[in-house]
Short mmCIF file of C-alpha atoms and ligand atoms in Angstrom, two decimals:
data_model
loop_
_atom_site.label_atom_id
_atom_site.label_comp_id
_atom_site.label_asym_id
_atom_site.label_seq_id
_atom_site.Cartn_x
_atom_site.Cartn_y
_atom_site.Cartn_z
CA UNK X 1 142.20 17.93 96.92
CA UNK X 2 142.77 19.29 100.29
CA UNK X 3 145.46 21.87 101.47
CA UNK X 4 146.28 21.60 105.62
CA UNK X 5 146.84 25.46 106.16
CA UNK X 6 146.68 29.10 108.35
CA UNK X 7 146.01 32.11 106.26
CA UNK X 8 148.80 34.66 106.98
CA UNK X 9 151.17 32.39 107.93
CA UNK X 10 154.44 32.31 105.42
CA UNK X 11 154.37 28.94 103.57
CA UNK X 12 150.54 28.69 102.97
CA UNK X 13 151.19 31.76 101.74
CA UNK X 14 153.27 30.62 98.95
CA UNK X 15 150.87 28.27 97.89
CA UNK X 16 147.59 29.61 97.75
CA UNK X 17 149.92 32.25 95.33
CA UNK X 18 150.22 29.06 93.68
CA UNK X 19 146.88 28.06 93.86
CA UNK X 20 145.95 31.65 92.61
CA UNK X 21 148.28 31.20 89.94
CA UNK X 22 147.04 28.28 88.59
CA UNK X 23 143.31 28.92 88.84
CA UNK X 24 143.42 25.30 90.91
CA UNK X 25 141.40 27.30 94.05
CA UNK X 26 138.09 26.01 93.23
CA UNK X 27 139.43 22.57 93.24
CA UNK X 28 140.75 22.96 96.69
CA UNK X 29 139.16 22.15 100.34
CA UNK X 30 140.73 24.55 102.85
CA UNK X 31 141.79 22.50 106.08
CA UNK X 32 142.65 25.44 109.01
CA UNK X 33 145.39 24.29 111.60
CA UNK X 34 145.60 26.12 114.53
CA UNK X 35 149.26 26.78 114.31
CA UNK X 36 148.87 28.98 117.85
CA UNK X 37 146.93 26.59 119.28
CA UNK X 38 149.46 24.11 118.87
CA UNK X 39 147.16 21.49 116.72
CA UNK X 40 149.92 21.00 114.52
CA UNK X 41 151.74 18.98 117.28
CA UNK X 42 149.02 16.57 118.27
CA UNK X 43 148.89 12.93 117.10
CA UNK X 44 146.18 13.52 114.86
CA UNK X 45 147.89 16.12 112.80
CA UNK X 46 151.15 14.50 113.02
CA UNK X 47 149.70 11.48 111.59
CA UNK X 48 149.16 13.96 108.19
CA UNK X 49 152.80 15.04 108.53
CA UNK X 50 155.32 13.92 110.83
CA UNK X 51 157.51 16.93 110.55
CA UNK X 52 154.26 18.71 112.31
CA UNK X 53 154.40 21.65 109.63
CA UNK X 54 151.75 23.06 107.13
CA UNK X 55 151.36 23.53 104.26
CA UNK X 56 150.41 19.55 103.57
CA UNK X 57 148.10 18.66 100.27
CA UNK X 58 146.19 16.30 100.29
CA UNK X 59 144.94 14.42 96.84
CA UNK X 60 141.76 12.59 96.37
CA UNK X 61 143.29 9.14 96.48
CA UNK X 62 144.60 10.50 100.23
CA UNK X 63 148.42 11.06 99.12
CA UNK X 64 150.16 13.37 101.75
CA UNK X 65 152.64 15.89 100.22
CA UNK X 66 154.44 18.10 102.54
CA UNK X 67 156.72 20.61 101.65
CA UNK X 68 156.21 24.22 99.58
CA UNK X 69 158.39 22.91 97.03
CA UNK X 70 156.42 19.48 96.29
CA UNK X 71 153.88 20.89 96.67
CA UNK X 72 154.14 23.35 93.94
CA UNK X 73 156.03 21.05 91.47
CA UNK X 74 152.74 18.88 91.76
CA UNK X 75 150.36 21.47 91.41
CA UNK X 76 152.18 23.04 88.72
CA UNK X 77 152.95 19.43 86.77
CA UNK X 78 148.91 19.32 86.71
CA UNK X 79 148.94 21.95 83.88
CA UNK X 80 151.49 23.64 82.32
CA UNK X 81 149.93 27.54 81.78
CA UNK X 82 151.44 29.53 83.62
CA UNK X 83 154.69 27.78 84.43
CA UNK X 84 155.85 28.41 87.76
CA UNK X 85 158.78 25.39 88.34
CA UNK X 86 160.66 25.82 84.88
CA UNK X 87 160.38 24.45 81.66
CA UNK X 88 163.90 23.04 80.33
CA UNK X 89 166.02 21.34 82.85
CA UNK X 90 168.02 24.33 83.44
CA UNK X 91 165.21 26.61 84.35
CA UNK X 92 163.94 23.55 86.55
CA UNK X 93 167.41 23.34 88.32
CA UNK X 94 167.82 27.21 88.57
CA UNK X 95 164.54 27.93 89.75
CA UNK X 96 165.63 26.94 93.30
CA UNK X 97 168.85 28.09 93.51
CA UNK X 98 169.31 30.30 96.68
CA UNK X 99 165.40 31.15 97.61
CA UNK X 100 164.49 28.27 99.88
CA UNK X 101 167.52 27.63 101.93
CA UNK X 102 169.35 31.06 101.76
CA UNK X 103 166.14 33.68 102.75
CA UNK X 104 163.20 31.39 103.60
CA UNK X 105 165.10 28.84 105.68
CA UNK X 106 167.21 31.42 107.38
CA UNK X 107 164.31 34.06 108.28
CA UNK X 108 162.65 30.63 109.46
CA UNK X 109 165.93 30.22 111.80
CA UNK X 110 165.46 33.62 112.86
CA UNK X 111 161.79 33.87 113.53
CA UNK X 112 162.22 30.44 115.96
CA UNK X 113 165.70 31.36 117.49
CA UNK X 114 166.35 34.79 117.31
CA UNK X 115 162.41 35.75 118.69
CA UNK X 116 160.16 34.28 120.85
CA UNK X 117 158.67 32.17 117.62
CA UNK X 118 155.70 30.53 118.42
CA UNK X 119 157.24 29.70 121.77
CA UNK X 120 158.97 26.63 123.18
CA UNK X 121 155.84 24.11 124.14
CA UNK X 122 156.31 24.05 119.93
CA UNK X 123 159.60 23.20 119.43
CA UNK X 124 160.49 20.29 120.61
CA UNK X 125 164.08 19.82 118.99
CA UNK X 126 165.06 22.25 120.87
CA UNK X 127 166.51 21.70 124.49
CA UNK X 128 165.60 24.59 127.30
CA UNK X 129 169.22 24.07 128.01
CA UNK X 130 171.04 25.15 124.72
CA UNK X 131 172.60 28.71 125.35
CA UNK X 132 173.17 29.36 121.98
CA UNK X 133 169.93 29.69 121.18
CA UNK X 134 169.93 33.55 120.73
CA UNK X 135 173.47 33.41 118.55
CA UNK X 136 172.34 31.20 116.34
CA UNK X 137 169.33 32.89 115.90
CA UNK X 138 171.27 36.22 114.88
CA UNK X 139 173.92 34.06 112.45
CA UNK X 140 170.39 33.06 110.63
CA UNK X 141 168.89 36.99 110.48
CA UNK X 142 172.44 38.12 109.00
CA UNK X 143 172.24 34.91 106.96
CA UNK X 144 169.01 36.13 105.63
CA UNK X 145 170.21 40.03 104.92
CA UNK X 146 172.93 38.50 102.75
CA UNK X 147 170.14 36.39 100.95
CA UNK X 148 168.34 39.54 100.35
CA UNK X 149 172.20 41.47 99.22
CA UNK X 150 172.28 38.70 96.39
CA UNK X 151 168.30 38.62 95.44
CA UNK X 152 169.23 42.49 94.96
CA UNK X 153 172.08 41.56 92.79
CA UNK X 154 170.08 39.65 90.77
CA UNK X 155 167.42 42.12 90.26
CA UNK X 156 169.48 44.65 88.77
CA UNK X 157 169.84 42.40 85.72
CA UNK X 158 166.66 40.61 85.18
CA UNK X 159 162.89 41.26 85.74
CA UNK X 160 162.40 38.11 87.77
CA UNK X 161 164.16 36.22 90.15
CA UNK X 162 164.86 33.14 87.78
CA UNK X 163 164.61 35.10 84.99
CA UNK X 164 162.45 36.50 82.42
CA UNK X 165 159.12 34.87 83.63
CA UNK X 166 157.44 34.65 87.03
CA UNK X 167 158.37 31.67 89.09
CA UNK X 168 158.13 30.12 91.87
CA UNK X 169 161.54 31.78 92.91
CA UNK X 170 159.75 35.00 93.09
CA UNK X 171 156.88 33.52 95.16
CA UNK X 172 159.36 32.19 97.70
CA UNK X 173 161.69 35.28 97.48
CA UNK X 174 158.41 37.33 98.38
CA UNK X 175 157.07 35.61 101.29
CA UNK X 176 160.38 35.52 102.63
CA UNK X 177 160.19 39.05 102.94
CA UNK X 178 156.60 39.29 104.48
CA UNK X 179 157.47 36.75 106.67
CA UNK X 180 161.36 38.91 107.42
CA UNK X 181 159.02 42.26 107.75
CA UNK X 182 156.46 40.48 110.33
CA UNK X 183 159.48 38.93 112.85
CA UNK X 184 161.21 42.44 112.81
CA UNK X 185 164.18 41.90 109.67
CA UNK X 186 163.80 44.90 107.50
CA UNK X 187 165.11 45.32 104.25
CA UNK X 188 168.11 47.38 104.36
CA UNK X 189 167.20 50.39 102.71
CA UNK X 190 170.08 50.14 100.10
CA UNK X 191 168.24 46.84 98.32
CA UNK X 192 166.39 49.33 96.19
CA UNK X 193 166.34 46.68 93.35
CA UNK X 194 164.52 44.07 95.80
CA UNK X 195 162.17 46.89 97.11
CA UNK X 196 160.89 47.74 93.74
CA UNK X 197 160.63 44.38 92.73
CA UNK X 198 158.50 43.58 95.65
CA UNK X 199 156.38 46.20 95.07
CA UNK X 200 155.87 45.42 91.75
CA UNK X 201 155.17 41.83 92.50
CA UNK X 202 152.54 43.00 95.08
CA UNK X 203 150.49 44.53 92.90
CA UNK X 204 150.14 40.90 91.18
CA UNK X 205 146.60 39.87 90.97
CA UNK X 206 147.32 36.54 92.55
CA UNK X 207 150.41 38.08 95.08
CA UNK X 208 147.13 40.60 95.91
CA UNK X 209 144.56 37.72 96.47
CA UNK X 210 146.99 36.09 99.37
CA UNK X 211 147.04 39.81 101.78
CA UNK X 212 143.21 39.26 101.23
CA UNK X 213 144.46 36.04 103.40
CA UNK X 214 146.07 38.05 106.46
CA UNK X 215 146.30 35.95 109.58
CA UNK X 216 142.92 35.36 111.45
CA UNK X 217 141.91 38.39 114.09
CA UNK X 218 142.20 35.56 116.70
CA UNK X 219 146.04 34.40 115.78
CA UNK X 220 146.78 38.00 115.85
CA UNK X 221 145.74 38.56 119.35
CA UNK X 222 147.00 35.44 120.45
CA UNK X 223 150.67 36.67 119.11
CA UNK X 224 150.00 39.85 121.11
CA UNK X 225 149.52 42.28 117.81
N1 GSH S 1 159.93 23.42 104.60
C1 GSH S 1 158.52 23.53 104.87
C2 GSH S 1 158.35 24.54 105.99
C3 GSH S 1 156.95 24.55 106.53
C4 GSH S 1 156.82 25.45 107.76
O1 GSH S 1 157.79 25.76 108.45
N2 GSH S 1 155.57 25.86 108.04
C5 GSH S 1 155.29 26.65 109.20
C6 GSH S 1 154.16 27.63 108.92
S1 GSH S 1 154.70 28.88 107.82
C7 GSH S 1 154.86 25.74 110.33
O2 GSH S 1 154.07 24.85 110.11
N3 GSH S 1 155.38 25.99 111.51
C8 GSH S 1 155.00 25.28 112.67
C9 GSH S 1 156.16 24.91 113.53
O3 GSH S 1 157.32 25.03 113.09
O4 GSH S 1 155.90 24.51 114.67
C10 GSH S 1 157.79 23.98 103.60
O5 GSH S 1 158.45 24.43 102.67
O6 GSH S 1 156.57 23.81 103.49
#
């Protein structure tokens, strides 16, 4: 199998914790799209996935799956130990509640709207035109600091973020806040539920593995860090 990704960058995160997870990294092929470079949005790329995103796997018979979330619930249907996507239908429902569209998706909006992003030659939905730009930006960061109010809330109660086990709610919930930290959203310092759970879910063998995957000296430089 082959995984279309960028070390460092937010969703390939979340699935070479996957990949780490599973012990499935030996069976992977690394693909590296330059992301800065704008590779992503030329036909060739685009060909892999439309939607001109990573991460995209790849499967021997040539199957294209975008998206974090199919992408883990294939990965993790391969072998059940350990599972990250929920056992009984209600852990399989529950496991997404909130995490994608309510911290990732909104520190996403942010990142693109709110900041310079990866600047407009990539983002072609949006028009040069569109004043609102910057608001809706800002409705997505505050969007995000109320995701991270109710992941808080949750933590007070249980260990994990879906529960008793790890999940792939806590692998979503985490790069979310790597990926808040690196466009300039910090944690209010109240969350102190969140903040210890994040630091105790950093010090995760496979959570550890991914920093060994910072973004590439060159992408650094080229986002002026
Ligand atoms: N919903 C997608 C989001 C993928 C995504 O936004 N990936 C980023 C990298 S972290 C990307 O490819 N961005 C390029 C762009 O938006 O131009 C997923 O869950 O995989």
């Amino acid at each position: 199998m082959k995984i279309y990704d960028r070390p460092g960058f937010p969703n390939p995160s979340r699935i070479r914790i996957v990949l780490a997870e599973k012990r499935l990294e030996n069976r992977i092929e690394f693909v590296s799209v330059d992301l800065i470079g704008a590779e992503h949005k030329q036909p060739r790329f685009l060909a892999i996935n439309p939607s001109g995103k990573i991460p995209v796997l790849e499967l021997d018979d040539g199957t294209l799956i975008s998206e974090s979330t199919a992408i883990t619930e294939y990965l993790d249907n391969l072998d059940g130990n350990p599972t990250l996507t929920g056992k009984t239908p209600r852990e399989k429902a529950t496991v997404h509640i909130r995490a994608e569209a309510e911290l990732m998706g909104a520190v996403d909006g942010y990142f693109h709207y709110a900041t310079p992003g990866l600047g407009d030659a990539m983002q072609p939905y949006v028009s040069p035109e569109w004043t609102g730009r910057q608001e809706w930006g800002q409705r997505q960061g505050a969007k995000a600091i109320q995701g991270m109010k109710y992941f808080d809330g949750v933590l007070k109660s249980r260990p994990f973020v879906a529960g008793e086990a790890f999940s792939m709610a806590d692998i979503t919930v985490f790069a979310s806040l790597d990926f808040a930290e690196a466009a300039g959203l910090a944690i209010p310092p109240e969350l102190a539920s969140l903040a210890a759970w994040r630091t105790k879910v950093s010090e995760l063998p496979s959570v550890k593995k991914r920093s060994g995957q910072a973004f590439l000296p060159e992408d650094l430089k080229r986002f002026g860090l």
